[in-house]
Every structure is written in structure tokens, then in C-alpha cells.
């Protein structure tokens, strides 16, 4: 537990700030509403037994996941694009700002080497492929969103990091200067640059990198650029915060929401596909980009089930979906850009 990838618990000045938060009670952060880790009627022994002994088909694809290689350093700053790296990692360039979200380029979503390996074909990009990053957003401190190996390499080419209360303790241990780190509670406004404002929004989840849970805060973000509004959901179960954000900030041009690694057994902390569509409508989103799939096997469902279920459910909902392959350029201004259902061709 002393290894650097486990991070560090908030202390001193940072801990004093955390204790002042209305969302911090009895020594830990809490969700807006009661959020059990497991759904009623399920138990940890039962879940563990299923994980060890149940036959789980197609959790990992047989074929390589398809991808393309976009030269991110060659993009003109006038190009407004999104490039997905699989799971919940992606690059945004909009209104002259370069943004990176929840980067994981180590090929592993665990502190134990090789224990949660990325699917074959998904490791197309590395930190070396990235241009200088103006703003790095970290939604929470779980290993599949805040990757130690990736972050220490990013330090030299990152301007500022925006994260939840307490996460800065990890970052400082990993070499980030305190002056780079912007830590915020829910419902705060951060003016990062001329015309670029970030609003921190609640999520329904949890945090922790060791045995201690919920000592750092998990966030969603509303990015208000001069020309577009983008909602970054991080990890979250369904709750009222989506409608609250939609009523306050909507309509939202693009909602990026988790859709994957779910199970009815832990529905309060990860949305099911029908809830993802409901959340997008609550947000008054013009387009939906479903993430948190297609790179790591962290649940019992088939690797392609999240995208298959979402697109099937959406046949009656007609929410415009963004479903690129890894590395494909998404034009943030082209409302009519079409995407192939690429997962249908992958075994």
C-alpha cells in the first residue's frame, strides 16, 4: 500500500478544506441520495461466487478492437474535434483549447500489473502521441480513470488539472505542482479562460484507491465553451442530478455518459443502458457519446453488450449517438456526422 500508484490520503490543509464540504459527513464523502454499493437482495459473497465460478461468455473479444491513428499533434487549433481512446479516455479540442479526460494509456486498469489488461487493439495511443494539454480533467480517482503511469508522464505537458476535492493529494505525490491543481466541490464554477467556464456537477458513485473509500470526491463536469456546452459524466448511477443539470444548463450540445461495466447488482453506481438514454434526455442533450466500454472487462456482461443494448433501445428513442472507433475524429460541429456500428463486425 506504500507503492506510489496507490496515491495518498488527503492531509493537512487539504483535509481541512474537505471537512468544510457539505458533502463530507462522518469522515467520508456521501452521495446526494442513499447509494448502496449493491442493489437490495444481493450480497458480496454471492457476487464474489458468481464472479469466480459462473461461466461468463464473451467478456473479452476474440478479435482485435478496430482503431485508427489520428495525428493529434498535426491538428490545427481551429479544428474542433473529439478523439476517443477507449473506455472513458478521450481528447477534446474546441475553441482553441486542448483537453484530456480520464487518461489511461498503461494497458491496465488496476494497481496490480497485468490483472485487468486492455483488449487487444485498444492500445493505439500513448502520452507521446498527445500535443501539449491545456486542461486535464479527472472525474474521480479509480484506476480506470486516473492511471498513475499515464499521469506521471503527462505532468510535463499539462497546463492545469481539474478534479474533485482530495484528488490533488494523489497528484502532488506523483510530482504535480500544487499550482497546477484545481480541486473543487460540487456546484462550483471555475473560470479557466476567456469564455471557457467549468461547472462542477454531482455524480452518484464512490472513490478510493486502497482500502479507504470515499476520502476523495467524484465529479461530473459541465464545460461551457464560447460555442458549445459539453457534459462529462464520469462514472455515475442514475439520479436527479442529470435533470438538475439539464434544467440549469440545457440544452447541452453533447453529453458524454458511461455505458458499460454495469450490472443490476450495482445499478446505483453504474447506469444500465436504458438509464443512459434517460439521463441524456434529462440533460436535454442534442447528442450522446456513450463511453466506459470496449477496452476493459470489469463486469460480467459481454464486451459488446453495452453498445448493442443502447443502440437497440435507442431505435424507439432516436437520440443522436456518437459511436466512433478508437482514434476516429468526431467533428464537434457536424450534427449529422454518421458512425458505423463497428462492434457488429468484431467477435
mmCIF file of N, CA and C in Angstrom, residues 200-331:
data_model
loop_
_atom_site.group_PDB
_atom_site.id
_atom_site.type_symbol
_atom_site.label_atom_id
_atom_site.label_comp_id
_atom_site.label_asym_id
_atom_site.label_seq_id
_atom_site.Cartn_x
_atom_site.Cartn_y
_atom_site.Cartn_z
ATOM 1 N N UNK A 200 -18.882 22.364 -11.857
ATOM 2 C CA UNK A 200 -18.791 21.026 -11.285
ATOM 3 C C UNK A 200 -20.183 20.572 -10.863
ATOM 4 N N UNK A 201 -20.504 19.337 -11.183
ATOM 5 C CA UNK A 201 -21.842 18.782 -11.014
ATOM 6 C C UNK A 201 -21.709 17.471 -10.235
ATOM 7 N N UNK A 202 -22.681 17.119 -9.408
ATOM 8 C CA UNK A 202 -22.604 15.846 -8.697
ATOM 9 C C UNK A 202 -22.623 14.646 -9.644
ATOM 10 N N UNK A 203 -22.113 13.541 -9.154
ATOM 11 C CA UNK A 203 -22.290 12.233 -9.768
ATOM 12 C C UNK A 203 -22.741 11.294 -8.648
ATOM 13 N N UNK A 204 -23.194 10.101 -9.008
ATOM 14 C CA UNK A 204 -23.619 9.123 -7.995
ATOM 15 C C UNK A 204 -22.689 7.918 -8.080
ATOM 16 N N UNK A 205 -21.646 7.966 -7.268
ATOM 17 C CA UNK A 205 -20.609 6.943 -7.401
ATOM 18 C C UNK A 205 -19.871 6.791 -6.082
ATOM 19 N N UNK A 206 -18.578 6.533 -6.126
ATOM 20 C CA UNK A 206 -17.746 6.412 -4.937
ATOM 21 C C UNK A 206 -16.302 6.592 -5.377
ATOM 22 N N UNK A 207 -15.367 6.541 -4.435
ATOM 23 C CA UNK A 207 -13.954 6.768 -4.766
ATOM 24 C C UNK A 207 -13.071 5.910 -3.883
ATOM 25 N N UNK A 208 -11.769 5.960 -4.161
ATOM 26 C CA UNK A 208 -10.796 5.267 -3.336
ATOM 27 C C UNK A 208 -9.846 4.409 -4.147
ATOM 28 N N UNK A 209 -8.566 4.417 -3.760
ATOM 29 C CA UNK A 209 -7.547 3.634 -4.456
ATOM 30 C C UNK A 209 -6.969 2.529 -3.571
ATOM 31 N N UNK A 210 -7.278 2.529 -2.309
ATOM 32 C CA UNK A 210 -6.791 1.490 -1.413
ATOM 33 C C UNK A 210 -7.960 0.884 -0.654
ATOM 34 N N UNK A 211 -7.753 0.648 0.620
ATOM 35 C CA UNK A 211 -8.816 0.080 1.442
ATOM 36 C C UNK A 211 -9.789 1.148 1.937
ATOM 37 N N UNK A 212 -9.389 2.400 1.861
ATOM 38 C CA UNK A 212 -10.248 3.503 2.314
ATOM 39 C C UNK A 212 -11.104 3.994 1.159
ATOM 40 N N UNK A 213 -12.399 4.066 1.381
ATOM 41 C CA UNK A 213 -13.323 4.540 0.350
ATOM 42 C C UNK A 213 -13.804 5.949 0.670
ATOM 43 N N UNK A 214 -14.090 6.668 -0.402
ATOM 44 C CA UNK A 214 -14.810 7.941 -0.330
ATOM 45 C C UNK A 214 -14.084 9.039 0.450
ATOM 46 N N UNK A 215 -12.741 9.004 0.419
ATOM 47 C CA UNK A 215 -11.988 10.106 1.016
ATOM 48 C C UNK A 215 -11.622 11.174 -0.001
ATOM 49 N N UNK A 216 -11.990 10.953 -1.270
ATOM 50 C CA UNK A 216 -11.874 11.979 -2.307
ATOM 51 C C UNK A 216 -13.219 12.075 -3.026
ATOM 52 N N UNK A 217 -13.447 13.184 -3.714
ATOM 53 C CA UNK A 217 -14.765 13.439 -4.302
ATOM 54 C C UNK A 217 -14.801 13.063 -5.777
ATOM 55 N N UNK A 218 -15.919 12.501 -6.193
ATOM 56 C CA UNK A 218 -16.195 12.143 -7.575
ATOM 57 C C UNK A 218 -17.072 13.240 -8.188
ATOM 58 N N UNK A 219 -16.844 13.539 -9.465
ATOM 59 C CA UNK A 219 -17.494 14.692 -10.111
ATOM 60 C C UNK A 219 -18.024 14.349 -11.489
ATOM 61 N N UNK A 220 -18.987 15.156 -11.923
ATOM 62 C CA UNK A 220 -19.281 15.364 -13.336
ATOM 63 C C UNK A 220 -18.921 16.816 -13.642
ATOM 64 N N UNK A 221 -18.792 17.120 -14.929
ATOM 65 C CA UNK A 221 -18.431 18.485 -15.319
ATOM 66 C C UNK A 221 -19.349 18.976 -16.430
ATOM 67 N N UNK A 222 -19.709 20.236 -16.368
ATOM 68 C CA UNK A 222 -20.352 20.905 -17.496
ATOM 69 C C UNK A 222 -19.337 21.892 -18.048
ATOM 70 N N UNK A 223 -18.841 21.629 -19.257
ATOM 71 C CA UNK A 223 -17.868 22.502 -19.901
ATOM 72 C C UNK A 223 -18.615 23.486 -20.793
ATOM 73 N N UNK A 224 -18.505 24.739 -20.460
ATOM 74 C CA UNK A 224 -19.190 25.789 -21.212
ATOM 75 C C UNK A 224 -18.159 26.568 -22.012
ATOM 76 N N UNK A 225 -17.991 26.152 -23.264
ATOM 77 C CA UNK A 225 -17.099 26.844 -24.183
ATOM 78 C C UNK A 225 -17.835 28.042 -24.787
ATOM 79 N N UNK A 226 -17.115 28.937 -25.448
ATOM 80 C CA UNK A 226 -17.807 30.043 -26.126
ATOM 81 C C UNK A 226 -18.851 29.562 -27.120
ATOM 82 N N UNK A 227 -18.631 28.392 -27.747
ATOM 83 C CA UNK A 227 -19.525 27.981 -28.832
ATOM 84 C C UNK A 227 -20.396 26.767 -28.514
ATOM 85 N N UNK A 228 -19.985 25.905 -27.552
ATOM 86 C CA UNK A 228 -20.729 24.677 -27.273
ATOM 87 C C UNK A 228 -20.729 24.382 -25.775
ATOM 88 N N UNK A 229 -21.703 23.566 -25.354
ATOM 89 C CA UNK A 229 -21.756 23.074 -23.978
ATOM 90 C C UNK A 229 -21.632 21.551 -24.005
ATOM 91 N N UNK A 230 -20.686 21.031 -23.203
ATOM 92 C CA UNK A 230 -20.416 19.599 -23.176
ATOM 93 C C UNK A 230 -20.505 19.100 -21.739
ATOM 94 N N UNK A 231 -21.254 18.020 -21.540
ATOM 95 C CA UNK A 231 -21.398 17.416 -20.221
ATOM 96 C C UNK A 231 -20.515 16.175 -20.147
ATOM 97 N N UNK A 232 -19.624 16.138 -19.154
ATOM 98 C CA UNK A 232 -18.750 14.994 -18.915
ATOM 99 C C UNK A 232 -19.263 14.290 -17.669
ATOM 100 N N UNK A 233 -19.800 13.091 -17.840
ATOM 101 C CA UNK A 233 -20.492 12.433 -16.746
ATOM 102 C C UNK A 233 -19.609 11.670 -15.783
ATOM 103 N N UNK A 234 -18.374 11.297 -16.193
ATOM 104 C CA UNK A 234 -17.579 10.429 -15.345
ATOM 105 C C UNK A 234 -18.298 9.107 -15.135
ATOM 106 N N UNK A 235 -18.193 8.548 -13.942
ATOM 107 C CA UNK A 235 -18.962 7.358 -13.575
ATOM 108 C C UNK A 235 -20.110 7.788 -12.680
ATOM 109 N N UNK A 236 -21.300 7.233 -12.928
ATOM 110 C CA UNK A 236 -22.441 7.637 -12.119
ATOM 111 C C UNK A 236 -23.612 6.707 -12.321
ATOM 112 N N UNK A 237 -24.280 6.380 -11.235
ATOM 113 C CA UNK A 237 -25.585 5.775 -11.340
ATOM 114 C C UNK A 237 -26.611 6.833 -11.690
ATOM 115 N N UNK A 238 -27.790 6.385 -12.085
ATOM 116 C CA UNK A 238 -28.841 7.347 -12.446
ATOM 117 C C UNK A 238 -29.363 8.035 -11.191
ATOM 118 N N UNK A 239 -29.612 9.341 -11.301
ATOM 119 C CA UNK A 239 -30.154 10.106 -10.179
ATOM 120 C C UNK A 239 -30.680 11.444 -10.692
ATOM 121 N N UNK A 240 -31.099 12.271 -9.761
ATOM 122 C CA UNK A 240 -31.741 13.541 -10.104
ATOM 123 C C UNK A 240 -30.768 14.588 -10.626
ATOM 124 N N UNK A 241 -29.467 14.374 -10.465
ATOM 125 C CA UNK A 241 -28.510 15.417 -10.859
ATOM 126 C C UNK A 241 -28.495 15.644 -12.364
ATOM 127 N N UNK A 242 -28.897 14.640 -13.146
ATOM 128 C CA UNK A 242 -28.947 14.846 -14.595
ATOM 129 C C UNK A 242 -30.029 15.859 -14.962
ATOM 130 N N UNK A 243 -31.205 15.689 -14.397
ATOM 131 C CA UNK A 243 -32.294 16.641 -14.670
ATOM 132 C C UNK A 243 -31.957 18.025 -14.124
ATOM 133 N N UNK A 244 -31.303 18.075 -12.973
ATOM 134 C CA UNK A 244 -30.901 19.366 -12.411
ATOM 135 C C UNK A 244 -29.963 20.095 -13.366
ATOM 136 N N UNK A 245 -28.993 19.366 -13.906
ATOM 137 C CA UNK A 245 -28.047 19.979 -14.855
ATOM 138 C C UNK A 245 -28.746 20.366 -16.142
ATOM 139 N N UNK A 246 -29.657 19.519 -16.620
ATOM 140 C CA UNK A 246 -30.382 19.844 -17.838
ATOM 141 C C UNK A 246 -31.230 21.086 -17.683
ATOM 142 N N UNK A 247 -31.895 21.214 -16.543
ATOM 143 C CA UNK A 247 -32.741 22.393 -16.295
ATOM 144 C C UNK A 247 -31.908 23.659 -16.130
ATOM 145 N N UNK A 248 -30.713 23.516 -15.571
ATOM 146 C CA UNK A 248 -29.879 24.689 -15.321
ATOM 147 C C UNK A 248 -29.072 25.099 -16.542
ATOM 148 N N UNK A 249 -28.533 24.105 -17.287
ATOM 149 C CA UNK A 249 -27.593 24.410 -18.358
ATOM 150 C C UNK A 249 -28.109 24.064 -19.755
ATOM 151 N N UNK A 250 -29.190 23.292 -19.827
ATOM 152 C CA UNK A 250 -29.642 22.796 -21.123
ATOM 153 C C UNK A 250 -30.189 23.878 -22.031
ATOM 154 N N UNK A 251 -30.311 23.572 -23.332
ATOM 155 C CA UNK A 251 -29.889 22.305 -23.931
ATOM 156 C C UNK A 251 -28.369 22.181 -23.982
ATOM 157 N N UNK A 252 -27.902 20.944 -23.897
ATOM 158 C CA UNK A 252 -26.474 20.639 -23.902
ATOM 159 C C UNK A 252 -26.122 20.021 -25.248
ATOM 160 N N UNK A 253 -25.069 20.523 -25.860
ATOM 161 C CA UNK A 253 -24.729 20.085 -27.217
ATOM 162 C C UNK A 253 -24.276 18.634 -27.268
ATOM 163 N N UNK A 254 -23.524 18.206 -26.264
ATOM 164 C CA UNK A 254 -23.019 16.836 -26.251
ATOM 165 C C UNK A 254 -22.947 16.339 -24.820
ATOM 166 N N UNK A 255 -23.540 15.169 -24.580
ATOM 167 C CA UNK A 255 -23.429 14.511 -23.279
ATOM 168 C C UNK A 255 -22.555 13.275 -23.442
ATOM 169 N N UNK A 256 -21.507 13.180 -22.627
ATOM 170 C CA UNK A 256 -20.620 12.022 -22.629
ATOM 171 C C UNK A 256 -20.908 11.250 -21.355
ATOM 172 N N UNK A 257 -21.546 10.088 -21.503
ATOM 173 C CA UNK A 257 -22.052 9.342 -20.353
ATOM 174 C C UNK A 257 -21.545 7.909 -20.355
ATOM 175 N N UNK A 258 -21.313 7.370 -19.164
ATOM 176 C CA UNK A 258 -20.842 5.991 -19.064
ATOM 177 C C UNK A 258 -21.939 5.015 -19.464
ATOM 178 N N UNK A 259 -21.546 4.001 -20.219
ATOM 179 C CA UNK A 259 -22.453 2.932 -20.643
ATOM 180 C C UNK A 259 -21.622 1.667 -20.772
ATOM 181 N N UNK A 260 -21.447 0.997 -19.650
ATOM 182 C CA UNK A 260 -20.618 -0.201 -19.661
ATOM 183 C C UNK A 260 -20.126 -0.520 -18.269
ATOM 184 N N UNK A 261 -19.734 -1.767 -18.052
ATOM 185 C CA UNK A 261 -19.286 -2.264 -16.747
ATOM 186 C C UNK A 261 -20.423 -2.157 -15.727
ATOM 187 N N UNK A 262 -21.638 -2.349 -16.205
ATOM 188 C CA UNK A 262 -22.831 -2.263 -15.354
ATOM 189 C C UNK A 262 -23.311 -3.657 -14.965
ATOM 190 N N UNK A 263 -24.225 -3.687 -14.015
ATOM 191 C CA UNK A 263 -24.883 -4.921 -13.597
ATOM 192 C C UNK A 263 -26.074 -4.499 -12.740
ATOM 193 N N UNK A 264 -27.165 -5.206 -12.831
ATOM 194 C CA UNK A 264 -28.320 -4.903 -11.991
ATOM 195 C C UNK A 264 -27.925 -4.962 -10.520
ATOM 196 N N UNK A 265 -26.870 -5.728 -10.219
ATOM 197 C CA UNK A 265 -26.441 -5.892 -8.828
ATOM 198 C C UNK A 265 -25.794 -4.636 -8.265
ATOM 199 N N UNK A 266 -25.281 -3.758 -9.139
ATOM 200 C CA UNK A 266 -24.715 -2.495 -8.646
ATOM 201 C C UNK A 266 -25.258 -1.311 -9.466
ATOM 202 N N UNK A 267 -26.560 -1.326 -9.658
ATOM 203 C CA UNK A 267 -27.198 -0.318 -10.517
ATOM 204 C C UNK A 267 -27.140 1.099 -9.939
ATOM 205 N N UNK A 268 -26.901 1.228 -8.630
ATOM 206 C CA UNK A 268 -26.884 2.570 -8.046
ATOM 207 C C UNK A 268 -25.610 3.337 -8.360
ATOM 208 N N UNK A 269 -24.557 2.636 -8.773
ATOM 209 C CA UNK A 269 -23.281 3.325 -9.015
ATOM 210 C C UNK A 269 -22.839 3.277 -10.475
ATOM 211 N N UNK A 270 -23.552 2.480 -11.308
ATOM 212 C CA UNK A 270 -23.294 2.470 -12.749
ATOM 213 C C UNK A 270 -24.641 2.340 -13.466
ATOM 214 N N UNK A 271 -24.876 3.193 -14.431
ATOM 215 C CA UNK A 271 -26.161 3.181 -15.137
ATOM 216 C C UNK A 271 -26.314 1.968 -16.044
ATOM 217 N N UNK A 272 -27.538 1.484 -16.137
ATOM 218 C CA UNK A 272 -27.915 0.499 -17.137
ATOM 219 C C UNK A 272 -28.222 1.240 -18.445
ATOM 220 N N UNK A 273 -28.172 0.554 -19.596
ATOM 221 C CA UNK A 273 -28.337 1.259 -20.875
ATOM 222 C C UNK A 273 -29.612 2.097 -20.995
ATOM 223 N N UNK A 274 -30.739 1.606 -20.486
ATOM 224 C CA UNK A 274 -31.962 2.400 -20.581
ATOM 225 C C UNK A 274 -31.861 3.677 -19.758
ATOM 226 N N UNK A 275 -31.094 3.614 -18.652
ATOM 227 C CA UNK A 275 -30.907 4.802 -17.822
ATOM 228 C C UNK A 275 -29.984 5.814 -18.496
ATOM 229 N N UNK A 276 -29.051 5.327 -19.299
ATOM 230 C CA UNK A 276 -28.169 6.239 -20.037
ATOM 231 C C UNK A 276 -28.987 7.108 -20.981
ATOM 232 N N UNK A 277 -29.923 6.485 -21.693
ATOM 233 C CA UNK A 277 -30.790 7.254 -22.593
ATOM 234 C C UNK A 277 -31.679 8.218 -21.811
ATOM 235 N N UNK A 278 -32.155 7.770 -20.674
ATOM 236 C CA UNK A 278 -32.987 8.644 -19.840
ATOM 237 C C UNK A 278 -32.177 9.840 -19.335
ATOM 238 N N UNK A 279 -30.936 9.587 -18.926
ATOM 239 C CA UNK A 279 -30.070 10.674 -18.461
ATOM 240 C C UNK A 279 -29.797 11.676 -19.573
ATOM 241 N N UNK A 280 -29.574 11.182 -20.791
ATOM 242 C CA UNK A 280 -29.337 12.084 -21.928
ATOM 243 C C UNK A 280 -30.541 12.987 -22.162
ATOM 244 N N UNK A 281 -31.728 12.426 -22.031
ATOM 245 C CA UNK A 281 -32.942 13.239 -22.213
ATOM 246 C C UNK A 281 -33.099 14.223 -21.061
ATOM 247 N N UNK A 282 -32.781 13.792 -19.837
ATOM 248 C CA UNK A 282 -32.829 14.709 -18.693
ATOM 249 C C UNK A 282 -31.894 15.898 -18.913
ATOM 250 N N UNK A 283 -30.751 15.630 -19.521
ATOM 251 C CA UNK A 283 -29.760 16.680 -19.766
ATOM 252 C C UNK A 283 -30.135 17.593 -20.930
ATOM 253 N N UNK A 284 -31.206 17.206 -21.642
ATOM 254 C CA UNK A 284 -31.590 17.934 -22.868
ATOM 255 C C UNK A 284 -30.433 17.929 -23.863
ATOM 256 N N UNK A 285 -29.820 16.756 -24.007
ATOM 257 C CA UNK A 285 -28.633 16.617 -24.847
ATOM 258 C C UNK A 285 -29.009 16.496 -26.314
ATOM 259 N N UNK A 286 -28.316 17.233 -27.151
ATOM 260 C CA UNK A 286 -28.522 17.146 -28.595
ATOM 261 C C UNK A 286 -27.864 15.894 -29.182
ATOM 262 N N UNK A 287 -26.750 15.462 -28.571
ATOM 263 C CA UNK A 287 -26.071 14.240 -28.999
ATOM 264 C C UNK A 287 -25.537 13.513 -27.777
ATOM 265 N N UNK A 288 -25.418 12.193 -27.894
ATOM 266 C CA UNK A 288 -24.942 11.354 -26.799
ATOM 267 C C UNK A 288 -23.741 10.543 -27.251
ATOM 268 N N UNK A 289 -22.677 10.601 -26.480
ATOM 269 C CA UNK A 289 -21.499 9.785 -26.713
ATOM 270 C C UNK A 289 -21.380 8.802 -25.547
ATOM 271 N N UNK A 290 -21.690 7.504 -25.748
ATOM 272 C CA UNK A 290 -21.573 6.513 -24.677
ATOM 273 C C UNK A 290 -20.142 6.000 -24.553
ATOM 274 N N UNK A 291 -19.592 6.041 -23.351
ATOM 275 C CA UNK A 291 -18.227 5.597 -23.114
ATOM 276 C C UNK A 291 -18.219 4.522 -22.024
ATOM 277 N N UNK A 292 -17.020 4.208 -21.498
ATOM 278 C CA UNK A 292 -16.859 3.229 -20.418
ATOM 279 C C UNK A 292 -17.068 1.800 -20.907
ATOM 280 N N UNK A 293 -16.702 1.563 -22.159
ATOM 281 C CA UNK A 293 -16.820 0.217 -22.709
ATOM 282 C C UNK A 293 -15.680 -0.015 -23.707
ATOM 283 N N UNK A 294 -15.584 -1.282 -24.178
ATOM 284 C CA UNK A 294 -14.757 -1.647 -25.332
ATOM 285 C C UNK A 294 -13.250 -1.616 -25.098
ATOM 286 N N UNK A 295 -12.828 -1.629 -23.815
ATOM 287 C CA UNK A 295 -11.381 -1.667 -23.559
ATOM 288 C C UNK A 295 -11.008 -2.569 -22.386
ATOM 289 N N UNK A 296 -11.820 -2.577 -21.331
ATOM 290 C CA UNK A 296 -11.546 -3.391 -20.154
ATOM 291 C C UNK A 296 -12.783 -4.216 -19.794
ATOM 292 N N UNK A 297 -12.568 -5.416 -19.263
ATOM 293 C CA UNK A 297 -13.664 -6.251 -18.775
ATOM 294 C C UNK A 297 -13.750 -6.088 -17.264
ATOM 295 N N UNK A 298 -14.730 -5.297 -16.818
ATOM 296 C CA UNK A 298 -14.877 -5.003 -15.398
ATOM 297 C C UNK A 298 -16.241 -5.423 -14.870
ATOM 298 N N UNK A 299 -17.031 -6.066 -15.713
ATOM 299 C CA UNK A 299 -18.353 -6.560 -15.321
ATOM 300 C C UNK A 299 -18.566 -7.908 -15.997
ATOM 301 N N UNK A 300 -19.715 -8.526 -15.767
ATOM 302 C CA UNK A 300 -19.969 -9.873 -16.280
ATOM 303 C C UNK A 300 -20.611 -9.896 -17.659
ATOM 304 N N UNK A 301 -21.014 -8.740 -18.182
ATOM 305 C CA UNK A 301 -21.679 -8.739 -19.482
ATOM 306 C C UNK A 301 -20.672 -8.951 -20.618
ATOM 307 N N UNK A 302 -21.196 -9.369 -21.780
ATOM 308 C CA UNK A 302 -20.354 -9.496 -22.976
ATOM 309 C C UNK A 302 -19.743 -8.140 -23.303
ATOM 310 N N UNK A 303 -18.563 -8.157 -23.885
ATOM 311 C CA UNK A 303 -17.832 -6.911 -24.114
ATOM 312 C C UNK A 303 -18.613 -5.925 -24.973
ATOM 313 N N UNK A 304 -19.420 -6.432 -25.931
ATOM 314 C CA UNK A 304 -20.149 -5.555 -26.852
ATOM 315 C C UNK A 304 -21.588 -5.304 -26.441
ATOM 316 N N UNK A 305 -22.025 -5.889 -25.341
ATOM 317 C CA UNK A 305 -23.418 -5.715 -24.916
ATOM 318 C C UNK A 305 -23.808 -4.255 -24.678
ATOM 319 N N UNK A 306 -22.965 -3.443 -24.034
ATOM 320 C CA UNK A 306 -23.369 -2.048 -23.800
ATOM 321 C C UNK A 306 -23.772 -1.309 -25.073
ATOM 322 N N UNK A 307 -22.961 -1.410 -26.116
ATOM 323 C CA UNK A 307 -23.282 -0.703 -27.358
ATOM 324 C C UNK A 307 -24.458 -1.349 -28.083
ATOM 325 N N UNK A 308 -24.543 -2.683 -28.053
ATOM 326 C CA UNK A 308 -25.664 -3.369 -28.693
ATOM 327 C C UNK A 308 -26.985 -2.994 -28.027
ATOM 328 N N UNK A 309 -27.033 -3.051 -26.705
ATOM 329 C CA UNK A 309 -28.273 -2.754 -25.995
ATOM 330 C C UNK A 309 -28.687 -1.304 -26.174
ATOM 331 N N UNK A 310 -27.704 -0.408 -26.068
ATOM 332 C CA UNK A 310 -28.027 1.013 -26.174
ATOM 333 C C UNK A 310 -28.601 1.345 -27.547
ATOM 334 N N UNK A 311 -27.976 0.847 -28.603
ATOM 335 C CA UNK A 311 -28.467 1.152 -29.949
ATOM 336 C C UNK A 311 -29.827 0.510 -30.206
ATOM 337 N N UNK A 312 -30.066 -0.678 -29.648
ATOM 338 C CA UNK A 312 -31.378 -1.307 -29.798
ATOM 339 C C UNK A 312 -32.454 -0.509 -29.072
ATOM 340 N N UNK A 313 -32.173 -0.114 -27.855
ATOM 341 C CA UNK A 313 -33.131 0.687 -27.092
ATOM 342 C C UNK A 313 -33.374 2.042 -27.750
ATOM 343 N N UNK A 314 -32.344 2.555 -28.394
ATOM 344 C CA UNK A 314 -32.451 3.880 -28.992
ATOM 345 C C UNK A 314 -33.271 3.894 -30.280
ATOM 346 N N UNK A 315 -33.619 2.734 -30.815
ATOM 347 C CA UNK A 315 -34.437 2.690 -32.024
ATOM 348 C C UNK A 315 -35.787 3.356 -31.795
ATOM 349 N N UNK A 316 -36.252 3.330 -30.566
ATOM 350 C CA UNK A 316 -37.522 3.979 -30.229
ATOM 351 C C UNK A 316 -37.336 5.340 -29.571
ATOM 352 N N UNK A 317 -36.077 5.715 -29.330
ATOM 353 C CA UNK A 317 -35.803 6.977 -28.648
ATOM 354 C C UNK A 317 -35.259 8.039 -29.597
ATOM 355 N N UNK A 318 -34.466 7.597 -30.564
ATOM 356 C CA UNK A 318 -33.908 8.493 -31.590
ATOM 357 C C UNK A 318 -33.014 9.592 -31.028
ATOM 358 N N UNK A 319 -32.215 9.235 -30.031
ATOM 359 C CA UNK A 319 -31.202 10.173 -29.553
ATOM 360 C C UNK A 319 -30.002 10.065 -30.487
ATOM 361 N N UNK A 320 -29.532 11.145 -31.094
ATOM 362 C CA UNK A 320 -28.361 11.058 -31.975
ATOM 363 C C UNK A 320 -27.142 10.532 -31.224
ATOM 364 N N UNK A 321 -26.603 9.401 -31.679
ATOM 365 C CA UNK A 321 -25.491 8.751 -30.995
ATOM 366 C C UNK A 321 -24.169 8.990 -31.709
ATOM 367 N N UNK A 322 -23.122 9.145 -30.918
ATOM 368 C CA UNK A 322 -21.757 9.210 -31.416
ATOM 369 C C UNK A 322 -21.079 7.907 -31.011
ATOM 370 N N UNK A 323 -20.706 7.098 -31.994
ATOM 371 C CA UNK A 323 -20.097 5.784 -31.704
ATOM 372 C C UNK A 323 -18.862 5.566 -32.586
ATOM 373 N N UNK A 324 -17.811 6.334 -32.370
ATOM 374 C CA UNK A 324 -16.613 6.189 -33.212
ATOM 375 C C UNK A 324 -15.808 4.958 -32.832
ATOM 376 N N UNK A 325 -14.948 4.517 -33.743
ATOM 377 C CA UNK A 325 -13.915 3.565 -33.348
ATOM 378 C C UNK A 325 -12.822 4.350 -32.633
ATOM 379 N N UNK A 326 -11.994 3.652 -31.914
ATOM 380 C CA UNK A 326 -10.887 4.304 -31.218
ATOM 381 C C UNK A 326 -10.045 5.077 -32.234
ATOM 382 N N UNK A 327 -9.783 6.340 -31.919
ATOM 383 C CA UNK A 327 -8.933 7.174 -32.766
ATOM 384 C C UNK A 327 -9.644 7.940 -33.860
ATOM 385 N N UNK A 328 -10.912 7.617 -34.126
ATOM 386 C CA UNK A 328 -11.650 8.287 -35.196
ATOM 387 C C UNK A 328 -11.979 9.720 -34.791
ATOM 388 N N UNK A 329 -11.844 10.649 -35.728
ATOM 389 C CA UNK A 329 -12.171 12.043 -35.446
ATOM 390 C C UNK A 329 -13.681 12.250 -35.424
ATOM 391 N N UNK A 330 -14.156 12.843 -34.344
ATOM 392 C CA UNK A 330 -15.548 13.260 -34.232
ATOM 393 C C UNK A 330 -15.587 14.767 -34.428
ATOM 394 N N UNK A 331 -16.337 15.195 -35.417
ATOM 395 C CA UNK A 331 -16.475 16.626 -35.682
ATOM 396 C C UNK A 331 -17.500 17.197 -34.709
#
